[in-house]
Amino acid sequence: MTRGLPTPGGRVAFAPALMPSARPAPLVHKFGGAALADADAVRHAASIVAMLRTDDALPTAVVVSAMHGVTDALLDASHRATHGDATGARHALDALRRRHDEAARRVAGDGGGDESLSAVIDATFGELAGLLDGLAALGDLPPSVADAVLARGERLSARLAVAALAAIGVPAQYVDECDVIQTDGRPGNAFPDLPRTAAAARRVLAPLLARGTVAVIPGFVGAVPARTAAHAAPSDAPRRVAPVVTLGRGGSDLTATTLARVLGARDVFLWKDVRGLLTADPRVVPDARVIPALHAREASELAYHGAKVLHPRALVPLLARSAQRDAHREAGVPAPRARVTVRPFADPTAPGTTIVLAEERRAPGATSSPPRHPVKAVSALGGQALVTVRGTGMAGVPGIAARAFGALERAGISVALISQASSEQSICIGVPQSATAAVEPALREAFAAEIARGEIEGIDVEPDVATVAVVGSGMAGVPGIAARFFGALADAQVNVVAIAQGSSELNISAVVAGKDAAAAQRAAHAAFRLDRVGGGAARAPQHADVVLLGFGKVGRELARQITQRQSASRADGTQSPVSLVGVVDSRGWVFDAAGLAPRRLASLSKAKAEGRALAELPGGAEGAPDAALAHIAAHALSRPILVDVTAGDTSALLDAAVHHGMDLVLANKKPLAEGRVTVDAATASAAGLVATAAARGRRVLHEATVGAGLPVIDTVRKLQESGDRILHIQGCPSGTLGFLFAELGRGRAFSDALRDAMARGYTEPDPREDLSGQDVARKAVILARLVGWKGTLDDVAVESLVPPALAALPLQEFLAQLESLDAPWAARVAAAAARGAVLRYRADVSPKEARVGIVEVDRASPFASLSGTDNQFVFTTRRYKERPLVITGPGAGPEVTAAGVLNDVLALAGAR
Ligand SMILES: NC(=O)C1=CN([C@@H]2O[C@H](COP(=O)(O)OP(=O)(O)OC[C@H]3O[C@@H](n4cnc5c(N)ncnc54)[C@H](O)[C@@H]3O)[C@@H](O)[C@H]2O)C=CC1
Ligand SMILES: N[C@@H](CC=O)C(=O)O
């Protein structure tokens, strides 16, 4: 039902477009889920609509997806209900409800809550609860019911968009998608019926747009034709199943292009979390560039080949062939004339990618020079299996291929690629990896007779392959493209398992092992010089977006220093190279893609220092750090950097961050010194994380892990880059132990000195990490590996200051017993003093060894003069042999540590 829409009394003169000719042609905007991640994003979307409406006269329709993650969450809740997990389903619905309530509260802005919006949310979640109860009773999830559940996600976000537009004074009205988008009724994968949709749009949308109201329509969903509606839901399906169908995942693009077609729109803007269609997946190919313009056939090809930016069928309504065009014209569907632009939601003024709909016409016989970029993009479809039906008895037998595909169709398996040698002795078929178990029995059954007669010798399934494709309409008729592609793969040592090329010469596909897919994409991208697409200008945007994993002492100090750096830039009139967009603790996160404002950060820091969790604070979301990362990564961030200022083994999170395309900066030593040992013992753990990142074109910097803000790792690198060889590093790398021994030397009690070190933020969260020598051992491992040592943390002999009886106590109990250590340590310090020495905790590393422990050093030694948290590192190298190179300075405490981290962040922001 369209609520509050007047029914037009008569027919409006729409031909050829649906809008009266005196008015400008409409605009259609489509906002995807990632662009509607939270209330801030919805408000941003509304501001884009307002900005491009330019004046109140420009008719505008807005199509929205469900908020990010909502479709998956609804699907998950449905599966839970179906499988009898009523509690899980209810929790999932409750979480969604809270998310929508919170968004509704915030999009309404200063005007406070919107009662009608709350009522809609109430009613929707009531309907959803009813649908899930029905599913629980049914124990099955019919596609038509799944569609009815999923439709609610888009409807809710459309309501939010209407509220956000209203809040900034743009007249907007919700339009139920079923009142406009008429479909062929296929559950889960319906396609719009253009003539019927055009008629509905004339009736419902045109009057609304004509009077300057923005129509907001849920995407992805459409109405079931009346004749099928009666059969849409099984008779025993839950009551209240509305006869709706979905257009396939990502189908909101298709809703937008359909509306553009039937409204005779001038422009369709598809607002995405990427900067446009790119020459490759930037998470795999860091040099990927925005393609300024490409033809619709190329864009569709890319969509089919795994570039998930565009729905594969999104351009079909705008590419109607001439026969269809005539039929549509008769049915009152205007000829396609819209321009489709994929634009970055985060940067609405950026041009994005224009998809050209007009056919390229080459004059017959024209001998134009080959295009500059015959290949425009490289794409990869992973998670595939390659099935080969082979046999000498297949040659010349008609119908073999038809039967193979028929068998796959009956088994519901979609075919991604086909390749057959002209000898007809084998057919290779690419299918989704998930279909591997079903595909072989299906084919064996279909060819049982041929197999029995020996005409078909085998059906082989090769799992874990990927199809890597080069795409470009300029390849047609240009010799040497295939040679370049396959030459590049050979140079990159990538084996090609199968090849396919359509006669349109729009793409060449190579099937490669899944593990080789990234190398293959990078090689092809380089071979076709795709980094030059769009003029090849460096794509580096103005700044890097920083996310803090951990918001403890160092994290909060870093936030303060970043804010300070931003004010310095403002004062200079320059743009800050970094913004802090998110902070994450172990229970939740606070995120704003536009950057967390200094005031907000200050109040988050204060509350966090008082012991409150981020999830409890305004704008905070609850969830584990991996959920936080996934949420944050779904936004269009600029050169994102994840800073690990936790003190745990975060290896899995860092891996995920690298996969999300983030660079890393670490103050946390554990993932470097421990995290990878089991994964990559042969090459040593530090190499594991850095190498994983490097394989994806990402960088890892970790200066603060040794010496906090001191340039220790930087010095190692500079010495090595200039051709020097480090023979030995001897150092006191613990601020805590340096402070402790210096204070003990002055006669202070052990317990008192340690409590002071904790209060000043020198120690690890549990000071026994320092006292046990483990923290120094980690630093030794990190340093030693940089100079070529191949060992692991277990190979480092460590001397502990903690008696075994206190080592396993809970922290508070250990702290309560600190005084018991005063007398033994006073005695040990006095004994050393009697020998003219002082105690220090020292690390010795070289390419051959790493050891750490307590030493007595002569009062005259430079190590003896260290005070406070001073660290000292003495480098003996081939060049600095007689007089070693020495670095000394404070090596612990939030301020110097955060400064070391900030330097790394700035280096990444400027150097990528
Ligand atoms: N304090 C110092 O002088 C220096 C510290 N570091 C390193 O910096 C790191 C942070 O130290 P502090 O800030 O002093 O510790 P802290 O204990 O004050 O802060 C760590 C924060 O990380 C959070 N956290 C823990 N696991 C998490 C996870 N998986 N995801 C998200 N958040 C998580 C904790 O809730 C806590 O808020 C440590 O790894 C430490 O070794 C390095 C050099 C010097
Ligand atoms: N706890 C550490 C902090 C720096 O890594 C130290 O005391 O050195």
mmCIF file of C-alpha atoms in Angstrom, residues 207-463:
data_model
loop_
_atom_site.group_PDB
_atom_site.id
_atom_site.type_symbol
_atom_site.label_atom_id
_atom_site.label_comp_id
_atom_site.label_asym_id
_atom_site.label_seq_id
_atom_site.Cartn_x
_atom_site.Cartn_y
_atom_site.Cartn_z
ATOM 1 C CA PRO A 207 2.087 12.810 -9.557
ATOM 2 C CA LEU A 208 4.367 12.704 -6.546
ATOM 3 C CA LEU A 209 7.446 13.751 -8.477
ATOM 4 C CA ALA A 210 5.490 16.357 -10.380
ATOM 5 C CA ARG A 211 4.699 18.196 -7.195
ATOM 6 C CA GLY A 212 8.324 18.178 -6.046
ATOM 7 C CA THR A 213 8.142 15.410 -3.465
ATOM 8 C CA VAL A 214 11.073 13.001 -3.322
ATOM 9 C CA ALA A 215 9.785 9.446 -3.661
ATOM 10 C CA VAL A 216 11.672 6.964 -1.480
ATOM 11 C CA ILE A 217 11.261 3.360 -2.577
ATOM 12 C CA PRO A 218 12.642 0.204 -0.965
ATOM 13 C CA GLY A 219 14.958 -1.532 -3.431
ATOM 14 C CA PHE A 220 15.499 -5.253 -4.051
ATOM 15 C CA VAL A 221 11.798 -6.154 -3.782
ATOM 16 C CA GLY A 222 8.854 -6.211 -6.145
ATOM 17 C CA ALA A 223 5.264 -7.327 -6.458
ATOM 18 C CA VAL A 224 4.181 -10.785 -7.527
ATOM 19 C CA PRO A 225 1.841 -10.807 -10.547
ATOM 20 C CA ALA A 226 -1.769 -11.265 -9.495
ATOM 21 C CA ARG A 227 -2.021 -14.624 -11.230
ATOM 22 C CA THR A 228 0.935 -16.055 -9.268
ATOM 23 C CA ALA A 229 0.266 -14.266 -5.998
ATOM 24 C CA ALA A 230 -2.343 -16.803 -5.061
ATOM 25 C CA HIS A 231 0.241 -19.577 -5.426
ATOM 26 C CA ALA A 232 3.215 -17.642 -4.080
ATOM 27 C CA ALA A 233 3.122 -19.023 -0.577
ATOM 28 C CA PRO A 234 2.584 -22.682 0.208
ATOM 29 C CA SER A 235 -0.760 -23.320 1.807
ATOM 30 C CA ASP A 236 0.851 -24.170 5.134
ATOM 31 C CA ALA A 237 3.177 -21.149 5.071
ATOM 32 C CA PRO A 238 2.952 -18.608 7.855
ATOM 33 C CA ARG A 239 0.033 -16.275 7.701
ATOM 34 C CA ARG A 240 0.673 -12.672 6.779
ATOM 35 C CA VAL A 241 3.142 -13.578 4.019
ATOM 36 C CA ALA A 242 2.878 -10.652 1.663
ATOM 37 C CA PRO A 243 3.113 -11.621 -1.979
ATOM 38 C CA VAL A 244 6.501 -10.083 -2.657
ATOM 39 C CA VAL A 245 9.632 -11.367 -4.338
ATOM 40 C CA THR A 246 13.231 -10.205 -4.245
ATOM 41 C CA LEU A 247 15.363 -9.417 -7.258
ATOM 42 C CA GLY A 248 18.481 -11.312 -6.093
ATOM 43 C CA ARG A 249 21.220 -10.091 -3.765
ATOM 44 C CA GLY A 250 22.236 -6.548 -4.608
ATOM 45 C CA GLY A 251 18.955 -6.173 -6.504
ATOM 46 C CA SER A 252 18.429 -2.563 -5.430
ATOM 47 C CA ASP A 253 20.632 -1.545 -8.370
ATOM 48 C CA LEU A 254 18.091 -3.244 -10.612
ATOM 49 C CA THR A 255 15.232 -1.412 -8.888
ATOM 50 C CA ALA A 256 17.014 1.870 -9.590
ATOM 51 C CA THR A 257 17.718 1.202 -13.255
ATOM 52 C CA THR A 258 14.172 -0.076 -13.756
ATOM 53 C CA LEU A 259 12.768 3.117 -12.302
ATOM 54 C CA ALA A 260 15.181 5.157 -14.401
ATOM 55 C CA ARG A 261 13.916 3.407 -17.495
ATOM 56 C CA VAL A 262 10.217 3.759 -16.779
ATOM 57 C CA LEU A 263 10.546 7.350 -15.550
ATOM 58 C CA GLY A 264 12.698 8.377 -18.521
ATOM 59 C CA ALA A 265 15.310 9.540 -16.006
ATOM 60 C CA ARG A 266 18.316 11.564 -17.048
ATOM 61 C CA ASP A 267 20.712 10.219 -14.438
ATOM 62 C CA VAL A 268 20.957 7.224 -12.154
ATOM 63 C CA PHE A 269 23.473 7.629 -9.367
ATOM 64 C CA LEU A 270 24.490 4.386 -7.715
ATOM 65 C CA TRP A 271 26.126 5.480 -4.453
ATOM 66 C CA LYS A 272 28.621 2.899 -3.333
ATOM 67 C CA ASP A 273 31.330 2.318 -0.765
ATOM 68 C CA VAL A 274 33.950 2.377 -3.533
ATOM 69 C CA ARG A 275 35.195 5.265 -5.622
ATOM 70 C CA GLY A 276 33.661 3.877 -8.796
ATOM 71 C CA LEU A 277 34.255 0.767 -10.839
ATOM 72 C CA LEU A 278 37.921 -0.016 -10.431
ATOM 73 C CA THR A 279 40.443 -1.647 -12.733
ATOM 74 C CA ALA A 280 40.776 -4.422 -10.109
ATOM 75 C CA ASP A 281 39.886 -5.244 -6.536
ATOM 76 C CA PRO A 282 42.044 -2.749 -4.597
ATOM 77 C CA ARG A 283 42.408 -5.212 -1.731
ATOM 78 C CA VAL A 284 44.309 -7.444 -4.116
ATOM 79 C CA VAL A 285 45.843 -4.934 -6.499
ATOM 80 C CA PRO A 286 46.900 -1.801 -4.625
ATOM 81 C CA ASP A 287 47.476 0.065 -7.901
ATOM 82 C CA ALA A 288 43.832 -0.279 -8.915
ATOM 83 C CA ARG A 289 42.384 2.868 -10.472
ATOM 84 C CA VAL A 290 38.908 4.239 -10.967
ATOM 85 C CA ILE A 291 37.771 3.639 -14.556
ATOM 86 C CA PRO A 292 36.344 7.016 -15.623
ATOM 87 C CA ALA A 293 33.996 5.552 -18.234
ATOM 88 C CA LEU A 294 33.167 2.155 -19.611
ATOM 89 C CA HIS A 295 30.492 0.612 -21.734
ATOM 90 C CA ALA A 296 27.522 -1.090 -20.138
ATOM 91 C CA ARG A 297 28.543 -4.428 -21.640
ATOM 92 C CA GLU A 298 31.957 -4.139 -20.006
ATOM 93 C CA ALA A 299 30.373 -3.177 -16.701
ATOM 94 C CA SER A 300 27.994 -6.147 -16.855
ATOM 95 C CA GLU A 301 30.876 -8.438 -17.717
ATOM 96 C CA LEU A 302 32.788 -7.203 -14.683
ATOM 97 C CA ALA A 303 29.748 -7.680 -12.482
ATOM 98 C CA TYR A 304 29.417 -11.299 -13.630
ATOM 99 C CA HIS A 305 33.108 -11.876 -13.049
ATOM 100 C CA GLY A 306 33.082 -11.152 -9.379
ATOM 101 C CA ALA A 307 33.385 -7.348 -9.231
ATOM 102 C CA LYS A 308 30.549 -7.042 -6.752
ATOM 103 C CA VAL A 309 30.070 -3.337 -7.271
ATOM 104 C CA LEU A 310 27.133 -3.742 -9.616
ATOM 105 C CA HIS A 311 24.234 -6.201 -9.684
ATOM 106 C CA PRO A 312 24.868 -8.428 -12.739
ATOM 107 C CA ARG A 313 21.454 -7.681 -14.262
ATOM 108 C CA ALA A 314 21.352 -4.052 -13.233
ATOM 109 C CA LEU A 315 21.909 -2.689 -16.712
ATOM 110 C CA VAL A 316 19.437 -4.938 -18.522
ATOM 111 C CA PRO A 317 16.472 -2.499 -18.313
ATOM 112 C CA LEU A 318 18.639 0.169 -19.909
ATOM 113 C CA LEU A 319 19.987 -2.069 -22.659
ATOM 114 C CA ALA A 320 16.723 -3.247 -24.175
ATOM 115 C CA ARG A 321 17.357 -4.626 -27.635
ATOM 116 C CA SER A 322 15.560 -3.137 -30.611
ATOM 117 C CA ALA A 323 12.770 -5.757 -30.748
ATOM 118 C CA GLN A 324 12.077 -5.251 -27.076
ATOM 119 C CA ARG A 325 12.394 -1.535 -27.528
ATOM 120 C CA ASP A 326 9.525 -1.558 -30.046
ATOM 121 C CA ALA A 327 7.371 -3.699 -27.756
ATOM 122 C CA HIS A 328 8.138 -1.465 -24.820
ATOM 123 C CA ARG A 329 7.389 1.677 -26.776
ATOM 124 C CA GLU A 330 3.975 0.279 -27.597
ATOM 125 C CA ALA A 331 3.458 -0.421 -23.902
ATOM 126 C CA GLY A 332 4.400 3.160 -23.023
ATOM 127 C CA VAL A 333 7.912 2.419 -21.743
ATOM 128 C CA PRO A 334 10.145 5.302 -22.751
ATOM 129 C CA ALA A 335 13.345 4.574 -24.651
ATOM 130 C CA PRO A 336 16.400 4.286 -22.430
ATOM 131 C CA ARG A 337 18.287 7.511 -22.096
ATOM 132 C CA ALA A 338 19.624 7.489 -18.554
ATOM 133 C CA ARG A 339 23.270 7.941 -17.744
ATOM 134 C CA VAL A 340 24.413 5.569 -15.008
ATOM 135 C CA THR A 341 27.156 6.733 -12.684
ATOM 136 C CA VAL A 342 28.725 4.716 -9.892
ATOM 137 C CA ARG A 343 29.809 7.266 -7.325
ATOM 138 C CA PRO A 344 31.567 7.197 -3.963
ATOM 139 C CA PHE A 345 29.235 7.787 -1.081
ATOM 140 C CA ALA A 346 32.101 9.043 1.080
ATOM 141 C CA ASP A 347 33.119 11.700 -1.427
ATOM 142 C CA PRO A 348 30.010 12.873 -3.292
ATOM 143 C CA THR A 349 31.878 15.381 -5.423
ATOM 144 C CA ALA A 350 34.198 12.745 -6.919
ATOM 145 C CA PRO A 351 33.234 11.828 -10.488
ATOM 146 C CA GLY A 352 33.140 8.026 -10.058
ATOM 147 C CA THR A 353 32.546 5.884 -13.127
ATOM 148 C CA THR A 354 30.127 6.672 -15.907
ATOM 149 C CA ILE A 355 28.579 3.694 -17.629
ATOM 150 C CA VAL A 356 27.998 4.457 -21.267
ATOM 151 C CA LEU A 357 24.873 2.910 -22.716
ATOM 152 C CA ALA A 358 25.161 3.892 -26.363
ATOM 153 C CA GLU A 359 26.557 1.200 -28.635
ATOM 154 C CA GLU A 360 30.050 1.912 -29.928
ATOM 155 C CA ARG A 361 29.739 2.269 -33.681
ATOM 156 C CA ARG A 362 32.784 1.688 -35.839
ATOM 157 C CA ALA A 363 32.483 2.715 -39.449
ATOM 158 C CA PRO A 364 32.613 -0.359 -41.685
ATOM 159 C CA GLY A 365 36.155 -0.951 -42.836
ATOM 160 C CA ALA A 366 37.536 1.726 -40.573
ATOM 161 C CA THR A 367 41.112 1.026 -39.557
ATOM 162 C CA SER A 368 41.206 3.003 -36.370
ATOM 163 C CA SER A 369 44.266 2.601 -34.193
ATOM 164 C CA PRO A 370 43.818 0.163 -31.312
ATOM 165 C CA PRO A 371 42.413 1.756 -28.175
ATOM 166 C CA ARG A 372 44.885 2.888 -25.511
ATOM 167 C CA HIS A 373 43.372 0.460 -23.026
ATOM 168 C CA PRO A 374 41.933 -2.532 -24.889
ATOM 169 C CA VAL A 375 41.604 -4.167 -21.484
ATOM 170 C CA LYS A 376 39.902 -1.978 -18.904
ATOM 171 C CA ALA A 377 39.845 -4.212 -15.863
ATOM 172 C CA VAL A 378 40.909 -7.467 -14.295
ATOM 173 C CA SER A 379 38.421 -9.414 -12.282
ATOM 174 C CA ALA A 380 38.389 -12.690 -10.400
ATOM 175 C CA LEU A 381 35.721 -15.114 -9.356
ATOM 176 C CA GLY A 382 37.032 -17.243 -6.503
ATOM 177 C CA GLY A 383 35.468 -20.195 -4.705
ATOM 178 C CA GLN A 384 35.019 -22.211 -7.887
ATOM 179 C CA ALA A 385 35.524 -25.813 -8.874
ATOM 180 C CA LEU A 386 36.339 -27.031 -12.363
ATOM 181 C CA VAL A 387 34.499 -30.099 -13.562
ATOM 182 C CA THR A 388 35.836 -31.997 -16.559
ATOM 183 C CA VAL A 389 33.785 -34.558 -18.438
ATOM 184 C CA ARG A 390 36.228 -36.485 -20.622
ATOM 185 C CA GLY A 391 36.133 -39.387 -22.989
ATOM 186 C CA THR A 392 37.155 -40.276 -26.521
ATOM 187 C CA GLY A 393 33.625 -41.456 -27.230
ATOM 188 C CA MET A 394 32.227 -37.923 -26.923
ATOM 189 C CA ALA A 395 33.643 -36.627 -30.208
ATOM 190 C CA GLY A 396 30.998 -35.909 -32.819
ATOM 191 C CA VAL A 397 28.103 -37.054 -30.608
ATOM 192 C CA PRO A 398 25.417 -34.358 -30.598
ATOM 193 C CA GLY A 399 23.713 -33.482 -27.328
ATOM 194 C CA ILE A 400 26.505 -34.310 -24.864
ATOM 195 C CA ALA A 401 26.923 -30.675 -23.808
ATOM 196 C CA ALA A 402 23.158 -30.162 -23.680
ATOM 197 C CA ARG A 403 22.743 -33.160 -21.404
ATOM 198 C CA ALA A 404 25.587 -32.069 -19.144
ATOM 199 C CA PHE A 405 24.063 -28.608 -18.725
ATOM 200 C CA GLY A 406 20.584 -30.090 -18.353
ATOM 201 C CA ALA A 407 21.835 -32.270 -15.487
ATOM 202 C CA LEU A 408 23.411 -29.271 -13.794
ATOM 203 C CA GLU A 409 20.233 -27.233 -14.244
ATOM 204 C CA ARG A 410 18.144 -29.980 -12.652
ATOM 205 C CA ALA A 411 20.581 -30.043 -9.714
ATOM 206 C CA GLY A 412 20.197 -26.253 -9.384
ATOM 207 C CA ILE A 413 23.872 -25.629 -10.182
ATOM 208 C CA SER A 414 24.768 -22.418 -11.949
ATOM 209 C CA VAL A 415 27.542 -22.643 -14.537
ATOM 210 C CA ALA A 416 30.129 -19.867 -14.458
ATOM 211 C CA LEU A 417 32.408 -20.939 -17.309
ATOM 212 C CA ILE A 418 32.477 -23.434 -20.151
ATOM 213 C CA SER A 419 35.419 -24.553 -22.216
ATOM 214 C CA GLN A 420 35.578 -27.299 -24.799
ATOM 215 C CA ALA A 421 38.487 -28.347 -26.958
ATOM 216 C CA SER A 422 37.692 -28.688 -30.659
ATOM 217 C CA SER A 423 38.673 -32.375 -30.404
ATOM 218 C CA GLU A 424 35.412 -32.647 -28.395
ATOM 219 C CA GLN A 425 37.104 -35.073 -26.020
ATOM 220 C CA SER A 426 36.475 -33.028 -22.930
ATOM 221 C CA ILE A 427 34.154 -30.351 -21.632
ATOM 222 C CA CYS A 428 35.306 -28.175 -18.722
ATOM 223 C CA ILE A 429 32.645 -26.502 -16.636
ATOM 224 C CA GLY A 430 33.279 -23.969 -13.871
ATOM 225 C CA VAL A 431 30.802 -24.242 -10.984
ATOM 226 C CA PRO A 432 30.646 -22.774 -7.486
ATOM 227 C CA GLN A 433 32.802 -24.683 -5.014
ATOM 228 C CA SER A 434 29.711 -25.167 -2.840
ATOM 229 C CA ALA A 435 28.202 -27.313 -5.603
ATOM 230 C CA THR A 436 31.146 -29.715 -5.705
ATOM 231 C CA ALA A 437 29.382 -32.477 -3.787
ATOM 232 C CA ALA A 438 26.288 -32.337 -5.990
ATOM 233 C CA VAL A 439 27.912 -31.942 -9.382
ATOM 234 C CA GLU A 440 29.619 -35.308 -9.803
ATOM 235 C CA PRO A 441 26.583 -37.481 -8.932
ATOM 236 C CA ALA A 442 24.406 -35.325 -11.195
ATOM 237 C CA LEU A 443 26.722 -35.847 -14.159
ATOM 238 C CA ARG A 444 27.312 -39.535 -13.422
ATOM 239 C CA GLU A 445 23.576 -40.121 -13.426
ATOM 240 C CA ALA A 446 23.106 -38.196 -16.664
ATOM 241 C CA PHE A 447 25.871 -40.144 -18.420
ATOM 242 C CA ALA A 448 25.419 -43.507 -16.739
ATOM 243 C CA ALA A 449 24.993 -45.288 -20.076
ATOM 244 C CA GLU A 450 28.040 -43.617 -21.716
ATOM 245 C CA ILE A 451 30.180 -44.339 -18.644
ATOM 246 C CA ALA A 452 29.081 -47.972 -18.683
ATOM 247 C CA ARG A 453 30.018 -48.237 -22.378
ATOM 248 C CA GLY A 454 33.367 -46.531 -21.748
ATOM 249 C CA GLU A 455 32.529 -43.621 -24.059
ATOM 250 C CA ILE A 456 32.943 -41.263 -21.139
ATOM 251 C CA GLU A 457 36.053 -42.181 -19.203
ATOM 252 C CA GLY A 458 35.892 -39.882 -16.270
ATOM 253 C CA ILE A 459 34.323 -36.972 -14.494
ATOM 254 C CA ASP A 460 37.017 -35.053 -12.625
ATOM 255 C CA VAL A 461 36.398 -32.289 -10.145
ATOM 256 C CA GLU A 462 39.226 -29.890 -9.367
ATOM 257 C CA PRO A 463 38.302 -27.853 -6.283
#
